[in-house]
PDB file of C-alpha atoms in Angstrom:
ATOM      1  CA  LEU P   1     110.309 121.164 151.594  1.00 50.00           C
ATOM      2  CA  SER P   2     111.238 122.668 148.222  1.00 55.00           C
ATOM      3  CA  TYR P   3     113.619 119.825 147.355  1.00 53.00           C
ATOM      4  CA  THR P   4     111.085 117.117 148.199  1.00 53.00           C
ATOM      5  CA  ASP P   5     108.371 118.730 146.080  1.00 54.00           C
ATOM      6  CA  VAL P   6     110.662 119.002 143.053  1.00 54.00           C
ATOM      7  CA  ASP P   7     112.085 115.490 143.452  1.00 56.00           C
ATOM      8  CA  GLU P   8     108.643 113.899 143.619  1.00 55.00           C
ATOM      9  CA  ASP P   9     107.310 115.908 140.690  1.00 54.00           C
ATOM     10  CA  THR P  10     110.272 115.050 138.456  1.00 54.00           C
ATOM     11  CA  SER P  11     110.250 111.348 139.365  1.00 52.00           C
ATOM     12  CA  ASP P  12     106.489 111.059 138.853  1.00 52.00           C
ATOM     13  CA  ILE P  13     106.602 112.759 135.449  1.00 51.00           C
ATOM     14  CA  LYS P  14     109.832 111.146 134.176  1.00 52.00           C
ATOM     15  CA  THR P  15     108.966 107.572 135.193  1.00 52.00           C
ATOM     16  CA  PRO P  16     105.538 107.228 133.502  1.00 52.00           C
ATOM     17  CA  LEU P  17     106.507 109.255 130.443  1.00 52.00           C
ATOM     18  CA  MET P  18     109.839 107.539 129.745  1.00 53.00           C
ATOM     19  CA  SER P  19     108.652 104.041 130.719  1.00 53.00           C
ATOM     20  CA  PRO P  20     105.489 103.602 128.590  1.00 52.00           C
ATOM     21  CA  GLN P  21     106.527 105.887 125.749  1.00 53.00           C
ATOM     22  CA  SER P  22     110.069 104.530 125.287  1.00 53.00           C
ATOM     23  CA  PRO P  23     109.228 100.805 124.861  1.00 53.00           C
ATOM     24  CA  ILE P  24     105.862 101.382 123.167  1.00 52.00           C
ATOM     25  CA  ALA P  25     107.072 104.014 120.666  1.00 53.00           C
ATOM     26  CA  PRO P  26     109.770 101.963 118.849  1.00 56.00           C
ATOM     27  CA  PRO P  27     107.742  98.734 118.288  1.00 56.00           C
ATOM     28  CA  PRO P  28     104.763 100.438 116.561  1.00 55.00           C
ATOM     29  CA  THR P  29     107.055 102.577 114.397  1.00 57.00           C
ATOM     30  CA  ILE P  30     109.042  99.612 113.018  1.00 57.00           C
ATOM     31  CA  LEU P  31     105.952  97.427 112.561  1.00 58.00           C
ATOM     32  CA  GLU P  32     104.002 100.193 110.841  1.00 60.00           C
ATOM     33  CA  LEU P  33     106.923 100.900 108.494  1.00 60.00           C
ATOM     34  CA  ILE P  34     107.240  97.219 107.501  1.00 60.00           C
ATOM     35  CA  VAL P  35     103.473  96.617 107.148  1.00 64.00           C
ATOM     36  CA  PRO P  36     102.684  99.366 104.571  1.00 62.00           C
ATOM     37  CA  PRO P  37     105.528  98.399 102.171  1.00 60.00           C
ATOM     38  CA  THR P  38     104.560  94.705 102.235  1.00 62.00           C
ATOM     39  CA  ASN P  39     100.943  95.520 101.341  1.00 61.00           C
ATOM     40  CA  SER P  40     102.070  97.851  98.556  1.00 62.00           C
ATOM     41  CA  ILE P  41     104.245  95.129  96.969  1.00 64.00           C
ATOM     42  CA  LEU P  42     101.452  92.516  97.181  1.00 66.00           C
ATOM     43  CA  SER P  43      98.914  94.915  95.694  1.00 66.00           C
ATOM     44  CA  SER P  44     101.251  95.933  92.838  1.00 66.00           C
ATOM     45  CA  GLY P  45     102.200  92.310  92.038  1.00 59.00           C
ATOM     46  CA  LYS P  46      98.570  91.217  91.931  1.00 59.00           C
TER      47      LYS P  46
END
């Protein structure tokens, strides 16, 4: 009973946390880093 409880808890917490956070964390970080610099260059040039 102890093994089943731990296995289910770990799988339930590792799957949703690693799945949505892994693929959704990188995209926003790269896009946000490229968006601010572009706006800064356009604003300075104008």
